[in-house]
Coordinates of N, CA and C in Angstrom, one line a residue:
M1 N 86.9 81.8 137.2 CA 88.1 81.0 136.9 C 89.3 81.9 137.1
P2 N 90.2 81.5 137.9 CA 91.4 82.3 138.2 C 92.3 82.5 136.9
S3 N 93.0 83.6 136.9 CA 93.9 83.9 135.8 C 95.1 82.9 135.8
S4 N 95.6 82.5 134.7 CA 96.7 81.7 134.6 C 97.8 82.2 133.7
C5 N 97.8 83.5 133.5 CA 98.8 84.1 132.6 C 100.1 84.2 133.5
F6 N 101.2 84.3 132.8 CA 102.5 84.3 133.4 C 102.6 85.4 134.5
H7 N 102.2 86.6 134.1 CA 102.3 87.7 135.0 C 101.6 87.4 136.4
D8 N 100.5 86.8 136.3 CA 99.8 86.5 137.6 C 100.3 85.3 138.3
L9 N 101.1 84.5 137.7 CA 101.7 83.3 138.4 C 102.9 83.6 139.2
I10 N 103.6 84.7 138.9 CA 104.8 85.0 139.6 C 104.5 86.1 140.7
G11 N 105.3 86.2 141.7 CA 105.0 87.1 142.7 C 105.5 88.6 142.4
T12 N 105.2 89.5 143.3 CA 105.6 90.9 143.1 C 107.1 91.1 143.0
P13 N 107.9 90.4 143.9 CA 109.3 90.6 143.7 C 109.9 90.2 142.4
E14 N 109.3 89.1 141.8 CA 109.8 88.6 140.5 C 109.3 89.6 139.4
R15 N 108.1 90.1 139.5 CA 107.6 91.1 138.5 C 108.5 92.3 138.6
D16 N 108.8 92.8 139.8 CA 109.6 94.0 139.9 C 111.0 93.8 139.4
A17 N 111.6 92.6 139.6 CA 112.9 92.3 139.0 C 112.9 92.2 137.5
L18 N 111.8 91.7 136.9 CA 111.7 91.6 135.5 C 111.6 93.0 134.9
E19 N 110.9 93.9 135.6 CA 110.7 95.3 135.1 C 112.1 96.0 135.2
R20 N 112.9 95.7 136.2 CA 114.2 96.4 136.3 C 115.2 95.9 135.3
I21 N 115.2 94.6 134.9 CA 116.2 94.1 134.0 C 115.7 94.1 132.6
G22 N 114.4 94.2 132.4 CA 113.8 94.1 131.0 C 113.7 95.5 130.4
R23 N 113.2 95.6 129.2 CA 112.9 96.8 128.5 C 111.5 96.8 127.9
T24 N 110.9 97.9 127.8 CA 109.6 98.0 127.2 C 109.8 98.5 125.7
R25 N 109.1 97.8 124.8 CA 109.2 98.1 123.4 C 107.8 98.0 122.8
P26 N 107.3 99.0 122.2 CA 106.0 98.9 121.5 C 106.2 98.2 120.1
Y27 N 105.2 97.5 119.7 CA 105.2 96.9 118.4 C 103.9 97.3 117.6
T28 N 104.0 97.5 116.3 CA 102.9 97.8 115.5 C 102.2 96.6 115.1
R29 N 100.9 96.7 114.7 CA 100.1 95.6 114.2 C 100.9 94.9 113.0
G30 N 101.0 93.6 113.1 CA 101.7 92.8 112.0 C 103.2 92.8 112.1
E31 N 103.8 93.5 113.0 CA 105.2 93.5 113.2 C 105.7 92.2 113.9
H32 N 106.8 91.6 113.4 CA 107.3 90.4 114.1 C 108.0 90.8 115.3
V33 N 107.7 90.0 116.4 CA 108.4 90.1 117.7 C 109.7 89.2 117.6
F34 N 109.5 88.0 117.2 CA 110.6 87.0 117.0 C 110.5 86.4 115.6
S35 N 111.6 85.9 115.2 CA 111.7 85.2 113.9 C 112.4 83.9 114.1
E36 N 112.0 82.9 113.3 CA 112.6 81.6 113.3 C 114.1 81.7 112.9
A37 N 114.4 82.7 112.1 CA 115.8 82.9 111.7 C 116.7 83.5 112.8
A38 N 116.2 84.1 113.8 CA 117.0 84.8 114.8 C 116.8 83.9 116.1
D39 N 117.8 83.2 116.4 CA 117.8 82.3 117.6 C 118.6 82.9 118.7
D40 N 118.1 83.9 119.3 CA 118.8 84.6 120.4 C 118.4 84.3 121.8
G41 N 117.4 83.4 121.9 CA 117.0 83.0 123.3 C 116.2 84.0 124.0
A42 N 115.7 85.1 123.3 CA 114.9 86.1 124.0 C 113.5 85.7 124.3
T43 N 112.9 86.2 125.3 CA 111.5 86.0 125.6 C 110.9 87.4 125.8
A44 N 109.6 87.5 125.8 CA 108.9 88.7 126.0 C 107.6 88.5 126.8
I45 N 107.2 89.5 127.6 CA 106.0 89.4 128.3 C 105.1 90.5 127.7
I46 N 103.9 90.1 127.3 CA 103.0 91.0 126.6 C 102.3 91.9 127.7
T47 N 102.5 93.2 127.6 CA 101.9 94.1 128.6 C 100.6 94.7 128.1
S48 N 100.3 94.7 126.8 CA 99.0 95.1 126.3 C 98.8 94.5 124.9
G49 N 97.6 94.4 124.5 CA 97.3 93.8 123.2 C 97.4 92.3 123.1
R50 N 97.5 91.8 121.9 CA 97.5 90.4 121.7 C 98.6 90.0 120.7
C51 N 99.0 88.8 120.7 CA 100.1 88.3 119.8 C 99.8 86.9 119.3
R52 N 100.0 86.7 118.0 CA 99.8 85.4 117.4 C 101.2 84.7 117.3
V53 N 101.2 83.4 117.7 CA 102.4 82.6 117.6 C 102.2 81.7 116.4
V54 N 103.1 81.7 115.5 CA 103.0 81.0 114.2 C 104.2 80.2 113.9
S55 N 104.1 79.0 113.4 CA 105.2 78.2 113.0 C 105.2 78.0 111.5
Y56 N 106.2 78.3 110.8 CA 106.3 78.1 109.4 C 107.1 76.9 109.0
N57 N 106.8 76.3 107.8 CA 107.6 75.2 107.3 C 108.0 75.6 105.9
D58 N 108.8 74.8 105.3 CA 109.4 75.1 104.0 C 108.4 75.0 102.8
D59 N 107.4 74.2 103.0 CA 106.5 73.9 101.9 C 105.1 74.5 101.9
G60 N 104.9 75.5 102.7 CA 103.6 76.1 102.8 C 103.5 77.2 103.8
P61 N 102.2 77.6 104.0 CA 102.0 78.7 105.0 C 102.2 78.1 106.4
G62 N 102.2 79.1 107.3 CA 102.4 78.7 108.7 C 101.2 78.1 109.4
A63 N 101.4 77.5 110.5 CA 100.3 77.0 111.4 C 100.2 77.9 112.6
Y64 N 99.0 78.3 113.0 CA 98.9 79.1 114.2 C 99.0 78.2 115.4
L65 N 99.9 78.5 116.3 CA 100.1 77.7 117.5 C 99.4 78.3 118.7
A66 N 99.2 79.6 118.8 CA 98.6 80.2 119.9 C 98.3 81.6 119.7
V67 N 97.4 82.2 120.5 CA 97.2 83.6 120.6 C 97.5 83.9 122.1
R68 N 98.3 84.9 122.3 CA 98.7 85.3 123.6 C 98.2 86.7 123.9
G69 N 98.0 87.1 125.1 CA 97.5 88.4 125.5 C 98.2 88.9 126.7
K70 N 97.7 90.0 127.2 CA 98.3 90.8 128.3 C 98.7 89.8 129.5
G71 N 99.9 89.9 129.9 CA 100.4 89.1 131.0 C 101.0 87.8 130.6
D72 N 100.9 87.4 129.3 CA 101.4 86.2 128.9 C 102.9 86.3 128.5
I73 N 103.6 85.3 128.5 CA 105.0 85.3 128.1 C 105.1 84.5 126.7
I74 N 106.0 85.0 125.8 CA 106.2 84.4 124.6 C 107.7 84.1 124.4
G75 N 108.0 83.1 123.7 CA 109.4 82.8 123.4 C 110.1 81.9 124.4
E76 N 109.4 81.6 125.5 CA 110.0 80.8 126.6 C 110.3 79.4 126.1
M77 N 109.4 78.7 125.3 CA 109.7 77.4 124.9 C 110.9 77.3 123.9
A78 N 110.9 78.3 123.0 CA 112.0 78.4 122.1 C 113.3 78.7 122.8
A79 N 113.3 79.6 123.8 CA 114.5 79.9 124.5 C 115.0 78.6 125.2
A80 N 114.1 77.9 125.8 CA 114.5 76.6 126.5 C 115.1 75.6 125.5
A81 N 114.5 75.5 124.3 CA 114.9 74.6 123.3 C 115.9 75.1 122.3
H82 N 116.2 76.4 122.4 CA 117.1 77.1 121.5 C 116.6 77.1 120.1
R83 N 115.2 77.4 119.9 CA 114.6 77.5 118.6 C 113.6 78.6 118.8
V84 N 113.1 79.2 117.7 CA 112.2 80.3 117.7 C 111.0 80.1 116.7
A85 N 109.8 80.3 117.2 CA 108.6 80.4 116.3 C 108.2 81.9 116.2
P86 N 108.0 82.3 115.0 CA 107.7 83.8 114.9 C 106.4 84.2 115.6
S87 N 106.4 85.4 116.1 CA 105.3 85.9 116.9 C 105.0 87.3 116.4
W88 N 103.7 87.6 116.2 CA 103.4 89.0 115.8 C 102.0 89.3 116.2

């Protein structure tokens, strides 16, 4: 089955451009990448490891929306809709 992660769906010129304009930042296990409270429209591409995407509500624990891994993009739906689901 062919890969369908974001990194593999774009071409080399696009990947090179993202590397030039982006920045690399390591995260520790359990550290939040994004928060629902911070609506800055940022996105991230996972270069190693995994990330859980969780949506919280006011009356209870969060719901797991997805698990993302190397080559996947996170925050793209929130950036498009100007809302954020926490990821860590």
